[in-house]
Amino acid sequence: MSVLVFIEGADGSIKKSSLEAVVYAASLQQGEVTALYMGQIDQAELEKAGNYGAAKILHANDERLNNGVIQAYANVLAQAVEKTAAKIVVLAKSALGDPVAARVAIKTNAGFVSNVTSLPDTSGGGFKVTRSIYTGKAFATEEMTSDVKIIAIRKNAVELKESGGSAAVEVFDAQLSDADFGVKITGTEKQEGDVLLPEAEIVVSGGRGLKGPENWGIIEDLAKVLGAATGCSKPVSDMDWRPHHEHVGQTGVKVSPNLYIAVGISGAIQHLAGVNASKVIVVINKDEEAPFFKAADYGIVGDAFEVVPKLTEALKAAR
Ligand SMILES: Cc1cc2nc3c(=O)[nH]c(=O)nc-3n(C[C@H](O)[C@H](O)[C@H](O)COP(=O)(O)OP(=O)(O)OC[C@H]3O[C@@H](n4cnc5c(N)ncnc54)[C@H](O)[C@@H]3O)c2cc1C
């Protein structure tokens, strides 16, 4: 048996969430792990996947695949499933991964489960996966009985472990036609900042309690010392205190970091819908009745303008 992993890149690097997918695929112990990358990228960067458990890397090195065109990606991935005779396909859940996987599931008659949070239970010859549902509030167990199984894993659900292995890169000659590029990406607006919010392991978010954009320095300083991405509540981005791509919640980015720190955010249900999947939630709010405390693992009742700089200094001192 073999396992195929679809890996995505950003800014010339393999995405961390895709490396997590490689680790997951190797942990399945269901045969050799082959990774597939589409678009142009340095070979040395691709070889990194070997250090996370891939035995081989297929590279569809076609300039037209530099942008994630869903139809073309699905076509190439389906061809790779056929070539490798993979029975399990693993990928990171993402805005690109989900629609690509859904198309491939149709093409290959596969079962597809997304937002998977742990390794499958294969006892008794079955294949049961657990996935996060209701924005992280509950889990569903689903049995996969199809011959080919496609699993999209939730970001940060897998610990990134280096295996010390290496993998050779092989060119993958996918058959593509103009019809695969019926949709063209004509422009992209890039998120600013060192750490991308959807990929972040730690997020520091600010709400209306910060009073104005001029006070965001305390959020940025704390984020910097933690190597975190910055986020915000909806009204904050609506008022242009922060860019819209930082807006977290039901109508914004849904995050699943290991640590989410909410500063001056009340914890409305629409905000919680975007952060429920966080492993640990820390809330800093001056109102001890703020609803966010009910969802928090740790809470500090206090004024953000006193608490946050002290926390930042303490973290700096501890390093
Ligand atoms: C259809 C719909 C969709 C929505 N989608 C989203 C969404 O995706 N994301 C989202 O965030 N919201 C969303 N909202 C809005 C949501 O209902 C809340 O209004 C919003 O989350 C509140 O933002 P906030 O917590 O920053 O502000 P507030 O509710 O004003 O809360 C500010 C908090 O800061 C605290 N505070 C004040 N001063 C300090 C201080 N000095 N130190 C510490 N704490 C302080 C206060 O005690 C308070 O708890 C949506 C609403 C609707 C109707």
Short mmCIF file of C-alpha atoms and ligand atoms in Angstrom, two decimals:
data_model
loop_
_atom_site.label_atom_id
_atom_site.label_comp_id
_atom_site.label_asym_id
_atom_site.label_seq_id
_atom_site.Cartn_x
_atom_site.Cartn_y
_atom_site.Cartn_z
CA MET A 1 0.00 0.00 0.00
CA SER A 2 1.12 3.57 -0.44
CA VAL A 3 0.08 6.91 1.00
CA LEU A 4 0.07 10.11 -1.05
CA VAL A 5 0.36 13.56 0.54
CA PHE A 6 -0.59 16.75 -1.27
CA ILE A 7 1.75 19.49 -0.05
CA GLU A 8 1.22 23.22 -0.52
CA GLY A 9 3.77 26.02 -0.52
CA ALA A 10 3.84 29.73 0.26
CA ASP A 11 6.62 32.20 -0.52
CA GLY A 12 8.93 29.48 -1.79
CA SER A 13 8.59 27.24 1.29
CA ILE A 14 6.50 24.20 2.06
CA LYS A 15 3.69 25.25 4.41
CA LYS A 16 4.05 24.05 8.00
CA SER A 17 0.56 22.56 7.85
CA SER A 18 1.63 20.48 4.83
CA LEU A 19 4.67 19.18 6.74
CA GLU A 20 2.21 18.21 9.51
CA ALA A 21 0.28 16.27 6.85
CA VAL A 22 3.49 14.44 5.89
CA VAL A 23 4.14 13.54 9.56
CA TYR A 24 0.53 12.31 9.83
CA ALA A 25 0.88 10.21 6.66
CA ALA A 26 4.08 8.60 7.96
CA SER A 27 2.45 7.91 11.34
CA LEU A 28 -0.32 5.94 9.61
CA GLN A 29 2.22 3.19 8.88
CA GLN A 30 0.21 2.16 5.83
CA GLY A 31 3.14 1.93 3.41
CA GLU A 32 5.53 4.25 1.62
CA VAL A 33 4.71 7.95 1.80
CA THR A 34 4.93 9.93 -1.45
CA ALA A 35 4.50 13.70 -1.37
CA LEU A 36 3.20 15.67 -4.36
CA TYR A 37 4.01 19.35 -4.97
CA MET A 38 2.55 21.43 -7.78
CA GLY A 39 4.22 24.55 -9.20
CA GLN A 40 7.76 25.87 -9.19
CA ILE A 41 9.88 25.66 -6.02
CA ASP A 42 13.53 25.00 -5.08
CA GLN A 43 14.40 21.32 -5.10
CA ALA A 44 16.26 21.72 -1.76
CA GLU A 45 13.06 23.03 -0.17
CA LEU A 46 11.08 20.08 -1.50
CA GLU A 47 13.63 17.60 -0.18
CA LYS A 48 12.76 18.82 3.34
CA ALA A 49 9.61 16.69 3.18
CA GLY A 50 11.93 13.68 3.47
CA ASN A 51 12.92 14.82 6.95
CA TYR A 52 9.28 14.54 8.03
CA GLY A 53 8.61 11.06 6.71
CA ALA A 54 8.19 11.23 2.92
CA ALA A 55 10.12 8.52 1.03
CA LYS A 56 9.62 10.13 -2.38
CA ILE A 57 8.54 13.51 -3.72
CA LEU A 58 6.72 13.98 -7.00
CA HIS A 59 7.14 17.44 -8.46
CA ALA A 60 4.65 18.70 -11.04
CA ASN A 61 7.05 21.45 -12.03
CA ASP A 62 4.75 23.48 -14.27
CA GLU A 63 4.70 27.29 -14.15
CA ARG A 64 0.92 27.28 -14.71
CA LEU A 65 0.55 25.54 -11.33
CA ASN A 66 2.24 28.33 -9.38
CA ASN A 67 -1.20 29.63 -8.45
CA GLY A 68 -3.60 27.21 -6.84
CA VAL A 69 -6.17 26.71 -9.61
CA ILE A 70 -8.55 24.17 -8.06
CA GLN A 71 -9.52 22.34 -11.23
CA ALA A 72 -5.93 21.92 -12.41
CA TYR A 73 -4.69 20.87 -8.96
CA ALA A 74 -7.47 18.29 -8.65
CA ASN A 75 -6.62 16.89 -12.07
CA VAL A 76 -2.92 16.53 -11.22
CA LEU A 77 -3.63 15.05 -7.77
CA ALA A 78 -6.04 12.49 -9.29
CA GLN A 79 -3.33 11.50 -11.80
CA ALA A 80 -0.86 11.08 -8.93
CA VAL A 81 -3.35 8.89 -7.04
CA GLU A 82 -3.52 6.67 -10.11
CA LYS A 83 0.25 6.61 -10.67
CA THR A 84 1.10 5.75 -7.06
CA ALA A 85 -1.92 3.46 -6.61
CA ALA A 86 -2.38 5.26 -3.29
CA LYS A 87 -5.19 4.02 -1.09
CA ILE A 88 -4.87 6.92 1.36
CA VAL A 89 -4.44 10.57 0.40
CA VAL A 90 -3.53 13.06 3.14
CA LEU A 91 -3.52 16.85 2.94
CA ALA A 92 -3.76 19.86 5.22
CA LYS A 93 -7.25 21.33 5.54
CA SER A 94 -7.11 24.68 3.78
CA ALA A 95 -9.06 26.96 1.47
CA LEU A 96 -7.34 25.24 -1.45
CA GLY A 97 -7.02 21.72 -0.03
CA ASP A 98 -10.72 21.14 0.70
CA PRO A 99 -12.12 21.92 -2.78
CA VAL A 100 -9.24 20.10 -4.47
CA ALA A 101 -9.83 17.01 -2.29
CA ALA A 102 -13.59 17.10 -2.95
CA ARG A 103 -12.99 17.04 -6.71
CA VAL A 104 -10.42 14.26 -6.42
CA ALA A 105 -12.86 12.25 -4.29
CA ILE A 106 -15.37 12.40 -7.15
CA LYS A 107 -12.77 11.52 -9.79
CA THR A 108 -11.39 8.54 -7.82
CA ASN A 109 -14.60 7.40 -6.14
CA ALA A 110 -12.95 8.02 -2.77
CA GLY A 111 -14.39 8.83 0.63
CA PHE A 112 -13.35 12.25 1.94
CA VAL A 113 -13.30 13.47 5.54
CA SER A 114 -12.02 16.94 6.42
CA ASN A 115 -10.88 18.61 9.66
CA VAL A 116 -9.50 15.35 11.04
CA THR A 117 -7.78 15.74 14.40
CA SER A 118 -6.15 12.38 15.17
CA LEU A 119 -4.84 9.16 13.67
CA PRO A 120 -7.50 6.67 12.54
CA ASP A 121 -8.69 3.83 14.69
CA THR A 122 -7.95 0.75 12.57
CA SER A 123 -8.88 -1.85 15.17
CA GLY A 124 -10.81 -4.82 13.80
CA GLY A 125 -9.81 -3.90 10.26
CA GLY A 126 -11.92 -0.71 10.28
CA PHE A 127 -10.85 2.85 9.55
CA LYS A 128 -12.51 5.37 11.85
CA VAL A 129 -11.43 8.99 11.90
CA THR A 130 -12.34 11.74 14.32
CA ARG A 131 -13.01 15.21 13.02
CA SER A 132 -13.71 18.52 14.65
CA ILE A 133 -17.24 19.87 14.08
CA TYR A 134 -19.34 22.86 15.18
CA THR A 135 -16.29 25.15 15.03
CA GLY A 136 -14.33 22.99 17.44
CA LYS A 137 -17.10 22.51 20.00
CA ALA A 138 -17.61 18.81 19.30
CA PHE A 139 -16.03 15.83 17.57
CA ALA A 140 -17.58 13.34 15.15
CA THR A 141 -16.27 9.83 14.54
CA GLU A 142 -16.69 8.64 10.98
CA GLU A 143 -16.00 5.23 9.52
CA MET A 144 -14.41 5.23 6.08
CA THR A 145 -15.19 2.14 4.01
CA SER A 146 -14.21 3.34 0.51
CA ASP A 147 -11.25 1.75 -1.27
CA VAL A 148 -9.48 5.12 -1.56
CA LYS A 149 -9.65 7.39 1.46
CA ILE A 150 -8.90 11.12 1.48
CA ILE A 151 -8.16 12.81 4.80
CA ALA A 152 -7.70 16.55 5.34
CA ILE A 153 -6.15 17.22 8.72
CA ARG A 154 -6.75 20.25 10.89
CA LYS A 155 -3.86 22.67 11.31
CA ASN A 156 -1.79 22.11 14.45
CA ALA A 157 -3.49 18.74 15.07
CA VAL A 158 -0.17 16.98 14.51
CA GLU A 159 3.10 17.65 16.28
CA LEU A 160 5.82 18.48 13.75
CA LYS A 161 8.49 15.80 14.27
CA GLU A 162 11.64 15.46 12.20
CA SER A 163 12.35 11.87 11.20
CA GLY A 164 15.91 12.41 10.00
CA GLY A 165 15.01 10.77 6.68
CA SER A 166 15.58 11.98 3.16
CA ALA A 167 13.63 11.77 -0.07
CA ALA A 168 14.50 12.01 -3.75
CA VAL A 169 12.56 14.41 -5.94
CA GLU A 170 11.10 12.99 -9.16
CA VAL A 171 9.54 15.08 -11.92
CA PHE A 172 5.85 14.28 -12.33
CA ASP A 173 4.64 14.81 -15.88
CA ALA A 174 0.99 15.58 -15.37
CA GLN A 175 -1.28 15.86 -18.38
CA LEU A 176 -2.92 19.28 -18.39
CA SER A 177 -4.95 21.16 -20.97
CA ASP A 178 -6.21 24.73 -21.27
CA ALA A 179 -9.59 23.48 -20.00
CA ASP A 180 -7.95 22.87 -16.60
CA PHE A 181 -7.25 26.58 -16.34
CA GLY A 182 -10.76 27.86 -16.90
CA VAL A 183 -10.33 30.09 -13.86
CA LYS A 184 -7.31 32.39 -13.70
CA ILE A 185 -6.07 34.14 -10.58
CA THR A 186 -5.45 37.67 -11.80
CA GLY A 187 -4.27 39.21 -8.54
CA THR A 188 -3.58 38.33 -4.94
CA GLU A 189 -3.39 40.53 -1.88
CA LYS A 190 -0.81 39.28 0.54
CA GLN A 191 -1.23 39.29 4.27
CA GLU A 192 1.45 41.30 6.04
CA GLY A 193 3.38 40.22 9.09
CA ASP A 194 5.99 37.59 9.91
CA VAL A 195 3.57 34.86 11.01
CA LEU A 196 0.51 34.05 8.89
CA LEU A 197 -2.66 34.04 11.01
CA PRO A 198 -4.28 30.84 9.66
CA GLU A 199 -1.00 28.92 10.07
CA ALA A 200 0.04 30.36 13.44
CA GLU A 201 0.82 28.24 16.47
CA ILE A 202 0.24 31.21 18.75
CA VAL A 203 -2.19 34.08 18.16
CA VAL A 204 -2.47 37.29 20.17
CA SER A 205 -5.78 39.02 19.43
CA GLY A 206 -7.10 42.41 20.49
CA GLY A 207 -10.65 43.72 20.78
CA ARG A 208 -12.49 46.97 21.29
CA GLY A 209 -11.12 47.05 24.84
CA LEU A 210 -7.84 48.31 23.32
CA LYS A 211 -9.67 51.65 22.68
CA GLY A 212 -7.92 52.55 19.41
CA PRO A 213 -5.34 51.57 16.78
CA GLU A 214 -2.68 53.69 18.47
CA ASN A 215 -2.65 51.21 21.36
CA TRP A 216 -1.84 48.13 19.28
CA GLY A 217 1.86 48.33 20.20
CA ILE A 218 1.23 46.25 23.34
CA ILE A 219 -0.41 43.50 21.25
CA GLU A 220 2.41 43.55 18.68
CA ASP A 221 5.12 43.49 21.37
CA LEU A 222 3.53 40.48 23.07
CA ALA A 223 3.09 38.74 19.70
CA LYS A 224 6.72 39.42 18.80
CA VAL A 225 8.15 37.94 21.97
CA LEU A 226 5.99 34.83 21.51
CA GLY A 227 6.58 34.50 17.75
CA ALA A 228 2.82 34.84 17.35
CA ALA A 229 0.47 36.17 14.68
CA THR A 230 -1.84 39.06 15.55
CA GLY A 231 -5.62 38.90 15.25
CA CYS A 232 -8.59 41.04 16.22
CA SER A 233 -12.33 41.06 16.74
CA LYS A 234 -14.71 42.09 13.94
CA PRO A 235 -15.55 45.61 15.15
CA VAL A 236 -11.83 46.35 15.34
CA SER A 237 -11.34 45.57 11.66
CA ASP A 238 -14.69 47.20 10.74
CA MET A 239 -13.40 50.43 12.30
CA ASP A 240 -10.14 50.04 10.34
CA TRP A 241 -8.08 49.83 13.52
CA ARG A 242 -6.60 46.67 12.03
CA PRO A 243 -6.58 45.11 8.53
CA HIS A 244 -9.51 42.87 7.62
CA HIS A 245 -7.37 39.76 7.21
CA GLU A 246 -6.79 39.83 10.98
CA HIS A 247 -10.50 39.56 11.79
CA VAL A 248 -11.10 36.30 13.64
CA GLY A 249 -14.49 34.64 14.05
CA GLN A 250 -17.56 33.27 12.35
CA THR A 251 -17.31 35.79 9.53
CA GLY A 252 -13.51 36.00 9.56
CA VAL A 253 -10.50 33.71 9.86
CA LYS A 254 -10.99 30.50 11.84
CA VAL A 255 -7.84 29.67 13.77
CA SER A 256 -6.70 26.54 15.56
CA PRO A 257 -3.46 27.55 17.29
CA ASN A 258 -1.88 25.85 20.28
CA LEU A 259 -2.34 29.10 22.21
CA TYR A 260 -4.88 31.91 21.66
CA ILE A 261 -4.52 35.03 23.80
CA ALA A 262 -7.57 37.33 23.72
CA VAL A 263 -7.04 40.84 25.02
CA GLY A 264 -10.00 43.17 25.59
CA ILE A 265 -12.40 40.93 23.65
CA SER A 266 -15.79 40.21 25.23
CA GLY A 267 -16.15 36.69 23.79
CA ALA A 268 -19.32 37.03 21.70
CA ILE A 269 -20.50 33.76 20.20
CA GLN A 270 -19.51 34.92 16.71
CA HIS A 271 -15.93 35.52 17.86
CA LEU A 272 -15.76 32.20 19.72
CA ALA A 273 -16.84 30.42 16.52
CA GLY A 274 -13.43 31.24 15.08
CA VAL A 275 -11.30 30.28 18.08
CA ASN A 276 -13.00 27.25 19.65
CA ALA A 277 -10.51 24.88 18.03
CA SER A 278 -7.57 26.51 19.89
CA LYS A 279 -5.80 24.12 22.24
CA VAL A 280 -5.33 26.65 25.06
CA ILE A 281 -7.20 29.95 25.43
CA VAL A 282 -5.99 32.77 27.67
CA VAL A 283 -8.31 35.72 28.26
CA ILE A 284 -7.28 39.13 29.56
CA ASN A 285 -10.28 41.33 30.33
CA LYS A 286 -11.03 43.91 32.99
CA ASP A 287 -14.62 42.69 33.38
CA GLU A 288 -14.76 39.45 35.35
CA GLU A 289 -18.23 38.83 33.89
CA ALA A 290 -16.96 38.87 30.30
CA PRO A 291 -18.37 35.75 28.54
CA PHE A 292 -14.93 34.85 27.14
CA PHE A 293 -13.84 33.66 30.59
CA LYS A 294 -16.29 30.72 30.26
CA ALA A 295 -14.36 29.49 27.20
CA ALA A 296 -10.92 30.22 28.70
CA ASP A 297 -8.38 27.77 30.08
CA TYR A 298 -6.64 30.63 31.90
CA GLY A 299 -7.98 34.09 32.65
CA ILE A 300 -6.56 37.33 33.98
CA VAL A 301 -9.04 39.88 35.27
CA GLY A 302 -7.25 43.18 34.82
CA ASP A 303 -6.59 46.22 32.70
CA ALA A 304 -4.93 45.21 29.43
CA PHE A 305 -2.73 48.30 29.52
CA GLU A 306 -1.19 47.11 32.80
CA VAL A 307 -1.29 43.33 32.32
CA VAL A 308 -0.01 42.96 28.75
CA PRO A 309 3.24 45.00 29.07
CA LYS A 310 4.03 43.13 32.32
CA LEU A 311 3.42 39.80 30.60
CA THR A 312 5.66 40.82 27.70
CA GLU A 313 8.45 41.90 30.06
CA ALA A 314 8.15 38.69 32.07
CA LEU A 315 8.38 36.60 28.89
CA LYS A 316 11.41 38.59 27.70
CA ALA A 317 13.09 38.06 31.06
CA ALA A 318 12.30 34.35 31.01
CA ARG A 319 14.05 33.94 27.65
C1 LIG B 1 -23.78 38.12 11.90
C2 LIG B 1 -22.66 38.54 12.83
C3 LIG B 1 -21.40 38.05 12.60
C4 LIG B 1 -20.34 38.41 13.43
N1 LIG B 1 -19.07 37.91 13.21
C5 LIG B 1 -18.09 38.22 14.06
C6 LIG B 1 -16.80 37.65 13.90
O1 LIG B 1 -16.54 36.88 12.97
N2 LIG B 1 -15.85 37.99 14.79
C7 LIG B 1 -16.07 38.84 15.83
O2 LIG B 1 -15.13 39.12 16.59
N3 LIG B 1 -17.28 39.39 15.98
C8 LIG B 1 -18.29 39.12 15.14
N4 LIG B 1 -19.50 39.71 15.31
C9 LIG B 1 -19.64 40.75 16.34
C10 LIG B 1 -19.83 40.18 17.73
O3 LIG B 1 -21.20 39.90 17.96
C11 LIG B 1 -19.32 41.16 18.79
O4 LIG B 1 -20.02 42.36 18.64
C12 LIG B 1 -17.84 41.45 18.71
O5 LIG B 1 -17.11 40.24 18.71
C13 LIG B 1 -17.41 42.29 19.91
O6 LIG B 1 -16.09 42.69 19.74
P1 LIG B 1 -15.19 43.03 21.00
O7 LIG B 1 -15.23 41.91 21.96
O8 LIG B 1 -13.88 43.49 20.49
O9 LIG B 1 -15.91 44.34 21.59
P2 LIG B 1 -16.82 44.53 22.86
O10 LIG B 1 -17.99 43.63 22.85
O11 LIG B 1 -17.08 45.99 22.94
O12 LIG B 1 -15.93 44.07 24.07
C14 LIG B 1 -14.79 44.76 24.52
C15 LIG B 1 -14.27 44.03 25.73
O13 LIG B 1 -13.10 44.67 26.18
C16 LIG B 1 -13.12 44.72 27.61
N5 LIG B 1 -12.27 45.84 28.00
C17 LIG B 1 -12.54 47.16 27.90
N6 LIG B 1 -11.49 47.88 28.32
C18 LIG B 1 -10.55 47.00 28.72
C19 LIG B 1 -9.25 47.12 29.27
N7 LIG B 1 -8.68 48.33 29.48
N8 LIG B 1 -8.57 46.01 29.56
C20 LIG B 1 -9.12 44.77 29.37
N9 LIG B 1 -10.34 44.59 28.85
C21 LIG B 1 -11.04 45.69 28.52
C22 LIG B 1 -14.58 44.87 27.98
O14 LIG B 1 -14.80 44.40 29.30
C23 LIG B 1 -15.25 44.01 26.92
O15 LIG B 1 -15.41 42.67 27.38
C24 LIG B 1 -20.58 39.33 14.50
C25 LIG B 1 -21.87 39.81 14.71
C26 LIG B 1 -22.89 39.43 13.90
C27 LIG B 1 -24.27 39.95 14.16
#
